[in-house]
PDB file of C-alpha atoms and ligand atoms in Angstrom:
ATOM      1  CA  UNK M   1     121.602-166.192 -38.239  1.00 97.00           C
ATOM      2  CA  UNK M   2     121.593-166.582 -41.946  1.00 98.00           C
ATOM      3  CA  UNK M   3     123.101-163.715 -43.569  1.00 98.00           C
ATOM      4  CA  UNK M   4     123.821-163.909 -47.796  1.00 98.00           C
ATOM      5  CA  UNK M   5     124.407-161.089 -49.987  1.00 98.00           C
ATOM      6  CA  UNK M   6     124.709-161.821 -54.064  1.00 98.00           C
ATOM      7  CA  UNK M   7     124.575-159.092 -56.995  1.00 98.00           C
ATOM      8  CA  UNK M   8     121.458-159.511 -58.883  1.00 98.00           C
ATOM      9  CA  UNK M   9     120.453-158.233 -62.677  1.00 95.00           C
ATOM     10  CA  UNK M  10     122.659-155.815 -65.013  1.00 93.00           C
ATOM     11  CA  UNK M  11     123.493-153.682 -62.426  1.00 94.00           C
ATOM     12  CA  UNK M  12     124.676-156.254 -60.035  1.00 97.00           C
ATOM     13  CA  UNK M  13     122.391-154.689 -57.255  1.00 97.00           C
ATOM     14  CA  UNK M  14     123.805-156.394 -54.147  1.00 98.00           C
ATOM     15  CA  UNK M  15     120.310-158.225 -52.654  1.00 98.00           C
ATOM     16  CA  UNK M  16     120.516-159.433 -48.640  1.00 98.00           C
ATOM     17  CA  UNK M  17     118.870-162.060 -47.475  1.00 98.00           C
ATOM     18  CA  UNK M  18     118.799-162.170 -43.638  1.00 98.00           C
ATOM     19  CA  UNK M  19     117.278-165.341 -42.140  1.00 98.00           C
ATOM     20  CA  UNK M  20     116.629-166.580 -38.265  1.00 98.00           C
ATOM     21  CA  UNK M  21     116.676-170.174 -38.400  1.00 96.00           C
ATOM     22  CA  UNK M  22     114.923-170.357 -35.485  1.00 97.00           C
ATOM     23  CA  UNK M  23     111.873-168.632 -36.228  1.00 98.00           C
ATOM     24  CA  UNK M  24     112.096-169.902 -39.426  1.00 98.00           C
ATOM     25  CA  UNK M  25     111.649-165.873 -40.898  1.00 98.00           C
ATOM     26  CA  UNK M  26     113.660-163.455 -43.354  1.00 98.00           C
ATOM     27  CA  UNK M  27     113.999-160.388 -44.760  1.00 98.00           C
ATOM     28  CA  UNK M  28     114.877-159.425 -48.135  1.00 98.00           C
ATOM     29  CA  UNK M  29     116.559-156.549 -48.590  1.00 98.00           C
ATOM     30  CA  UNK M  30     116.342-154.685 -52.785  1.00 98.00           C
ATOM     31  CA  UNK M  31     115.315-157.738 -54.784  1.00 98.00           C
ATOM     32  CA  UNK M  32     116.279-155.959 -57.857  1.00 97.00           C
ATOM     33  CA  UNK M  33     115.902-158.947 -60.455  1.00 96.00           C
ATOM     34  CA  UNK M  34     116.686-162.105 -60.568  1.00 97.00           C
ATOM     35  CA  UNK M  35     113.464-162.974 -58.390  1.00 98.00           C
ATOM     36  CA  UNK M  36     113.253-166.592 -59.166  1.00 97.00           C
ATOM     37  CA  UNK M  37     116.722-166.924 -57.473  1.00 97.00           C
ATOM     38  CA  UNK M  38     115.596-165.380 -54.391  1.00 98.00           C
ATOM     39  CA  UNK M  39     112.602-167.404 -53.831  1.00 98.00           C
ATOM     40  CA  UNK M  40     114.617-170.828 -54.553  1.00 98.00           C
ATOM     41  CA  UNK M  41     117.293-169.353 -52.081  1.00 98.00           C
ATOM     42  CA  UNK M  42     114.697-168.531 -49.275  1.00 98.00           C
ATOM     43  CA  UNK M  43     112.842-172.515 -50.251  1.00 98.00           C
ATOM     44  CA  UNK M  44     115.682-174.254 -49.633  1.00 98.00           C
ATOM     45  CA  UNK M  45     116.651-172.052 -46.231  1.00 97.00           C
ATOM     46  CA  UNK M  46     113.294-173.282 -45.386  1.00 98.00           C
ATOM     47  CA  UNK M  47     112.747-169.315 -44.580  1.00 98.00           C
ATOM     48  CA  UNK M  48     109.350-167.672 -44.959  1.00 98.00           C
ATOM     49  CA  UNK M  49     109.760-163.830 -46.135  1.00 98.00           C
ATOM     50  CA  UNK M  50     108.632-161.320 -43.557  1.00 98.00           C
ATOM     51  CA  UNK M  51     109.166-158.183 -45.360  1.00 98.00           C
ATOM     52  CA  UNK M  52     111.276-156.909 -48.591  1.00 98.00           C
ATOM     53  CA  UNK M  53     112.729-153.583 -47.595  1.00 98.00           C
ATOM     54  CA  UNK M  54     113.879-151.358 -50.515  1.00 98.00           C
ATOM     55  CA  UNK M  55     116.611-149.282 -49.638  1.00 98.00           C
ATOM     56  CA  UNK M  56     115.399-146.867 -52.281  1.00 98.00           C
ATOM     57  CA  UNK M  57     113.043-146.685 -55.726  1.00 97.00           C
ATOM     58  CA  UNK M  58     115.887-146.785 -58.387  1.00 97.00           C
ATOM     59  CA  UNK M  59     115.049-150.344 -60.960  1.00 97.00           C
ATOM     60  CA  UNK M  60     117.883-152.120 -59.818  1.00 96.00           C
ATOM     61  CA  UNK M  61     116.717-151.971 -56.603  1.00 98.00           C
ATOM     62  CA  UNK M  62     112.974-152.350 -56.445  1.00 97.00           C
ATOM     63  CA  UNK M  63     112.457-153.751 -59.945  1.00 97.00           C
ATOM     64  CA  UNK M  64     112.082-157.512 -58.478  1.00 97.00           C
ATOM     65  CA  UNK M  65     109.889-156.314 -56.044  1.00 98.00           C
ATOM     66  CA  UNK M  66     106.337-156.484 -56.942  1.00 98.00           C
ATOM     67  CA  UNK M  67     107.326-160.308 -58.479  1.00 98.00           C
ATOM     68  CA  UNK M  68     108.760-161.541 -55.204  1.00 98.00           C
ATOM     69  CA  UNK M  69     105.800-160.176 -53.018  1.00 98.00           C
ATOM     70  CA  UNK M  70     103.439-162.091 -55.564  1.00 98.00           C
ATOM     71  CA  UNK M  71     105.330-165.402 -54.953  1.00 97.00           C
ATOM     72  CA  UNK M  72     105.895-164.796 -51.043  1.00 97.00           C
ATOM     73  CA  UNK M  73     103.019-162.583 -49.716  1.00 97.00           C
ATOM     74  CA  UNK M  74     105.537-160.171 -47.888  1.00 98.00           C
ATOM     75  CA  UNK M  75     104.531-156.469 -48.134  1.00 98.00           C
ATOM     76  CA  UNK M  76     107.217-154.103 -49.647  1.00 98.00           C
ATOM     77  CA  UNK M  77     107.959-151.422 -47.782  1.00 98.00           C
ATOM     78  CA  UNK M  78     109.725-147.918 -49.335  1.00 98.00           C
ATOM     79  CA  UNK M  79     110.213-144.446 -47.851  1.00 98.00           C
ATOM     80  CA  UNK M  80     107.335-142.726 -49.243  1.00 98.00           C
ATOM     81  CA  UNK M  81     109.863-139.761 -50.895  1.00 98.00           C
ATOM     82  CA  UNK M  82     110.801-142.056 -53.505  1.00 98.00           C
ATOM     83  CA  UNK M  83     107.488-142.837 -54.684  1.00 97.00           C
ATOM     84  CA  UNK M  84     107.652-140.142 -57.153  1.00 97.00           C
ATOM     85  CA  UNK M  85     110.664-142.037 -58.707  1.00 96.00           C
ATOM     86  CA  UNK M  86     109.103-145.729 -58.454  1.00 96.00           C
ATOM     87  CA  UNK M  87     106.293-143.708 -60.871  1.00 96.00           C
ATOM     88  CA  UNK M  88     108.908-142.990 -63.063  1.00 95.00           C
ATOM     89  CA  UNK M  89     109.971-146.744 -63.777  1.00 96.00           C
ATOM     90  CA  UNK M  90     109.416-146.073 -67.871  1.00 96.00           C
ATOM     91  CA  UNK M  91     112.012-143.579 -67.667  1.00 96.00           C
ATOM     92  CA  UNK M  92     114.248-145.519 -65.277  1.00 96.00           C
ATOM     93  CA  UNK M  93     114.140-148.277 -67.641  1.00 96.00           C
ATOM     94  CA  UNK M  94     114.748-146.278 -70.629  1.00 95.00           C
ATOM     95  CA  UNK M  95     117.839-145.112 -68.787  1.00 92.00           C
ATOM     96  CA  UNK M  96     119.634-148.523 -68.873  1.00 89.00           C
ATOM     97  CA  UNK M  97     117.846-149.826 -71.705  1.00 92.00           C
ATOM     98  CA  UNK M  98     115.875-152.871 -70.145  1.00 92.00           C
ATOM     99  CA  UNK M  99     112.271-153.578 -70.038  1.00 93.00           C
ATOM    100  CA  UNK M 100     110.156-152.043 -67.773  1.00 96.00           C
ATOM    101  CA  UNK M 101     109.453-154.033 -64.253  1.00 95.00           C
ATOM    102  CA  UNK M 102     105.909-154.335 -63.264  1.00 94.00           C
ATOM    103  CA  UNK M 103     105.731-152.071 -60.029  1.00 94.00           C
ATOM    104  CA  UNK M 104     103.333-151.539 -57.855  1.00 91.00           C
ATOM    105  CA  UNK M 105     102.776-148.887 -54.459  1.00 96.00           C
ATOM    106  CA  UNK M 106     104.702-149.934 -51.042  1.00 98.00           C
ATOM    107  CA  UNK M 107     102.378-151.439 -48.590  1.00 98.00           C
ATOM    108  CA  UNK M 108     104.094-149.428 -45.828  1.00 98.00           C
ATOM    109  CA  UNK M 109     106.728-146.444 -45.696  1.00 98.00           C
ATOM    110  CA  UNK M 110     110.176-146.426 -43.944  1.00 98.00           C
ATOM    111  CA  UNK M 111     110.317-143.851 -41.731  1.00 98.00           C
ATOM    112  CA  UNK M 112     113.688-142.546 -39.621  1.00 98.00           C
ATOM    113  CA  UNK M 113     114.092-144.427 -36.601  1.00 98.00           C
ATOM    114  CA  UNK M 114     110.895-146.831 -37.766  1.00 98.00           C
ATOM    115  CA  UNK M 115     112.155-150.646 -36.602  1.00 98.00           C
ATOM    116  CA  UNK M 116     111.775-152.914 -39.422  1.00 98.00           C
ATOM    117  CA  UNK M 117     113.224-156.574 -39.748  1.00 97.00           C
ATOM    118  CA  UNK M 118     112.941-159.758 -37.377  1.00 98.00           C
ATOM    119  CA  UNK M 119     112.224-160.153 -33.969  1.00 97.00           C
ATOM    120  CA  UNK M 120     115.392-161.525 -33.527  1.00 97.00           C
ATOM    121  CA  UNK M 121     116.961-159.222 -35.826  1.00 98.00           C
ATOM    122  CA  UNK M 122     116.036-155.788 -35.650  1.00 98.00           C
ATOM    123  CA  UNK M 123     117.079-152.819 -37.981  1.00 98.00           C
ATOM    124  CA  UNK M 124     116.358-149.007 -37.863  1.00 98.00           C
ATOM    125  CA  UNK M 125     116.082-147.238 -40.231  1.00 98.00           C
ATOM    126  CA  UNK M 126     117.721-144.068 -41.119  1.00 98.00           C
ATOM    127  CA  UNK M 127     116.506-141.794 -43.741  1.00 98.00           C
ATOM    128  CA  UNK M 128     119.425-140.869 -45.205  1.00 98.00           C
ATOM    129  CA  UNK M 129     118.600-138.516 -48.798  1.00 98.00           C
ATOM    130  CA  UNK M 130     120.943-137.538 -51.384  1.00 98.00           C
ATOM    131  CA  UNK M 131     121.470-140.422 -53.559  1.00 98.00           C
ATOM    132  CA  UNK M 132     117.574-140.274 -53.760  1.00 98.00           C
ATOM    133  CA  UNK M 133     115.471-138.112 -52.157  1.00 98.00           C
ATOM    134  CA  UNK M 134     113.881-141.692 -49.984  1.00 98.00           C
ATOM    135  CA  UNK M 135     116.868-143.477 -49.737  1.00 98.00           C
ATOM    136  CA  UNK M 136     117.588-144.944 -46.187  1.00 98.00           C
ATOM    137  CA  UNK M 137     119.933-147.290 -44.586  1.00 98.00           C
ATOM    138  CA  UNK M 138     119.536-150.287 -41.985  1.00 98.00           C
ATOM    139  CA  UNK M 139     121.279-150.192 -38.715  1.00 98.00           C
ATOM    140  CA  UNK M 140     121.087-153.456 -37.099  1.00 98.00           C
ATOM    141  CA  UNK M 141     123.009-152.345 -33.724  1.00 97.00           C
ATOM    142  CA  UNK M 142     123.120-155.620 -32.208  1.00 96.00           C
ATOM    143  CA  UNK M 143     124.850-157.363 -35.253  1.00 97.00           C
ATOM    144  CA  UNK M 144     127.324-154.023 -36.034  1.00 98.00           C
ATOM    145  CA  UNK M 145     125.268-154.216 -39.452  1.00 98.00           C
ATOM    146  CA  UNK M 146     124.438-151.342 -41.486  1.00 98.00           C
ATOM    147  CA  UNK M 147     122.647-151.823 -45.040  1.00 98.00           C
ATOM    148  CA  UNK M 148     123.715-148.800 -47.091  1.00 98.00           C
ATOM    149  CA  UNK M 149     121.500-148.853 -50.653  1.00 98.00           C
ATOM    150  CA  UNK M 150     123.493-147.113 -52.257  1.00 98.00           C
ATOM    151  CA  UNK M 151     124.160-143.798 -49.835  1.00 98.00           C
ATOM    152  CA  UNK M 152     128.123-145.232 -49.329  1.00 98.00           C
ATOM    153  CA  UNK M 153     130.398-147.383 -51.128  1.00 98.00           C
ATOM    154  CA  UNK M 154     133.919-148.731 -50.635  1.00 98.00           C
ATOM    155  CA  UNK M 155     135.948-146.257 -51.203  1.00 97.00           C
ATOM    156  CA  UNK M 156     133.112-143.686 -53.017  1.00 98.00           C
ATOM    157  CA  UNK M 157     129.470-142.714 -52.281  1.00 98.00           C
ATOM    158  CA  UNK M 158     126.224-143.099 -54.566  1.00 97.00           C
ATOM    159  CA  UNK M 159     125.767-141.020 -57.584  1.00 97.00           C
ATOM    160  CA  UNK M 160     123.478-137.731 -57.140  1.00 97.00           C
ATOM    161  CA  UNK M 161     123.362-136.797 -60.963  1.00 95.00           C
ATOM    162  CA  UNK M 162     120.087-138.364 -61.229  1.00 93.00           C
ATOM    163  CA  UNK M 163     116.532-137.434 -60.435  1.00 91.00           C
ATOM    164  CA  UNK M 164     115.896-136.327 -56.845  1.00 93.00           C
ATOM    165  CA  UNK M 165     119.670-136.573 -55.989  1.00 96.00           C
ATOM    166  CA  UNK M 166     121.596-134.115 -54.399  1.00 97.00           C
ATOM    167  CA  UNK M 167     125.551-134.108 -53.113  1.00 95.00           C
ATOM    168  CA  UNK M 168     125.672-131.901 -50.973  1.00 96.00           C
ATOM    169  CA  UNK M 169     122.786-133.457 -48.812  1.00 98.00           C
ATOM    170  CA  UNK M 170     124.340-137.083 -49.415  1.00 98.00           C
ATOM    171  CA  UNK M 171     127.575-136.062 -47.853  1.00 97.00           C
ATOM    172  CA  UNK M 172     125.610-134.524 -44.334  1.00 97.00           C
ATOM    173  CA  UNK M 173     123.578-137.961 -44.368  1.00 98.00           C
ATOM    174  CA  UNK M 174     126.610-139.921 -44.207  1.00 98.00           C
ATOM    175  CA  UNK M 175     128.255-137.660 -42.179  1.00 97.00           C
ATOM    176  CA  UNK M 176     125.412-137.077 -39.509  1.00 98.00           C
ATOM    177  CA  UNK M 177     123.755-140.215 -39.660  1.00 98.00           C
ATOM    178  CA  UNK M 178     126.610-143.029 -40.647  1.00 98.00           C
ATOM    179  CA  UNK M 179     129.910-142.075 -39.263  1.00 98.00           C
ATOM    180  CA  UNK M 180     128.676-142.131 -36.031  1.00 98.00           C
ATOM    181  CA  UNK M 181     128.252-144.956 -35.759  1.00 98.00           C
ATOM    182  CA  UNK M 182     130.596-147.472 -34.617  1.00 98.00           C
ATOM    183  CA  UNK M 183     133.778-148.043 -36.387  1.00 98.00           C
ATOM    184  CA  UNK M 184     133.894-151.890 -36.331  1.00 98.00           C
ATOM    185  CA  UNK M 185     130.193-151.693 -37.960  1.00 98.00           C
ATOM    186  CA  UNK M 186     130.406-154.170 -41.152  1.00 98.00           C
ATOM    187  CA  UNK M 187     128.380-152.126 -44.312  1.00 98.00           C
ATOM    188  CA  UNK M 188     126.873-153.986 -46.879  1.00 98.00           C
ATOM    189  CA  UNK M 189     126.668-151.909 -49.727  1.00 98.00           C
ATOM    190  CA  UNK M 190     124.288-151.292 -53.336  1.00 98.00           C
ATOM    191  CA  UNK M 191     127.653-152.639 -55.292  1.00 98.00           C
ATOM    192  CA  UNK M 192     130.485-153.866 -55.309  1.00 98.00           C
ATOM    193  CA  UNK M 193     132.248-154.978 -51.820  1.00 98.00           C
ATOM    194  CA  UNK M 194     131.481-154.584 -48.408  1.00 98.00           C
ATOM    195  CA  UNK M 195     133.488-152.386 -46.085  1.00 98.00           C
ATOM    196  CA  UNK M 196     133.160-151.089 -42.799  1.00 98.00           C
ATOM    197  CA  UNK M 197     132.530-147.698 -40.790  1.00 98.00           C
ATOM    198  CA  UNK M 198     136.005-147.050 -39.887  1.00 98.00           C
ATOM    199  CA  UNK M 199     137.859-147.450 -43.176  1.00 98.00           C
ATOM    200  CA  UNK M 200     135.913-145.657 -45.125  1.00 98.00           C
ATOM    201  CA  UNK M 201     135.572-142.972 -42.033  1.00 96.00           C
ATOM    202  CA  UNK M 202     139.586-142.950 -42.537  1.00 97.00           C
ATOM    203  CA  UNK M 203     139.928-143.342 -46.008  1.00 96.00           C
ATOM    204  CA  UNK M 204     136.990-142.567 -48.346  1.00 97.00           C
ATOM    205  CA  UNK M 205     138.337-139.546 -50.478  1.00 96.00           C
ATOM    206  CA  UNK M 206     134.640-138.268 -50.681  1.00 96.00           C
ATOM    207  CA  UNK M 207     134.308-137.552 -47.098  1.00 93.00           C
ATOM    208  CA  UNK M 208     137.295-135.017 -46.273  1.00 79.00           C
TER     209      UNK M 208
HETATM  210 ZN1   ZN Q   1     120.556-146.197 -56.824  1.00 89.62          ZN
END
């Protein structure tokens, strides 16, 4: 398995790549910027790109998106309750004060409990609103992986002050849907450093 995670753009959006040497096929998971990177990345890992999943439609996120499908061929897919928010990328980009991405419509949702990822691989996904009202995470069981967007940090949990956010729905998600899982499960998160279910079950002072 072939598993790298680097910050891309302003924001330092963490973006996944998750490979299967054997197949030869990967994933990219919120290609945010920095798009030319990515494709050299997945060229010289000899991968091809099955699918760029987009934990959710904020720019530094999704706002590589469009440009990496165009160099790869792999559909994007989005939980369709953030499309409202991907048609607000002027805004979004007024907001941080960067030029606006060129975006374009998913070519298939993310639906709760949809499988998504590599044969070898697999992730469900788990709708998991409050940051944004489409935001999900990836559970890959088998690996004790969970991709969090930006639902939970180390040590905090994403903002809801924006557009479609709400707290007190971001705090059930992680309650209902992420702390049960495993505590030994490794989370990759939006920013900053990974963590894993069990410390922040013990320790993050948002979710007491
Ligand atoms: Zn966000």
């Amino acid at each position: 398995m072939i598993l790298e995670t680097f910050p891309v753009g302003p924001l330092q959006c963490n973006c996944t790549i998750l490979g299967d040497e054997v197949s030869g096929e990967a994933i990219v998971v919120d290609p945010g910027d920095e798009v030319a990177r990515i494709a050299r990345r997945l060229t010289e890992l000899s991968l091809k790109l099955k699918q760029i999943i987009v934990t959710h439609a904020h720019i530094d996120h999704v706002g590589g998106a469009l440009r990496l499908k165009q160099l790869t061929g792999a559909p994007i897919l989005l939980n369709e309750n953030d499309l409202p928010l991907l048609q607000m990328m002027d805004d979004q980009a007024g907001w941080i004060g960067i030029p606006t991405p060129e975006t374009a419509l998913p070519d298939a949702g993310l639906a709760d409990g949809q499988l998504v990822g590599l044969e070898r691989y697999p992730a469900e996904v788990l709708h998991t609103p409050g940051h944004t009202q489409g935001s999900v995470c990836l559970h890959f069981a088998p690996l004790k992986l969970l991709i969090a967007g930006d639902t939970l940090f180390a040590g905090s949990i994403g903002r809801t002050d924006l557009p479609g956010g709400h707290s007190g729905q971001i705090i059930e998600s992680i309650e209902s849907r992420l702390l049960v899982l495993p505590d030994e499960t490794k989370v990759l998160t939006g920013h900053g450093p990974a963590t894993t279910i069990g410390a922040e079950r013990k320790s993050n002072p948002f979710l007491r």
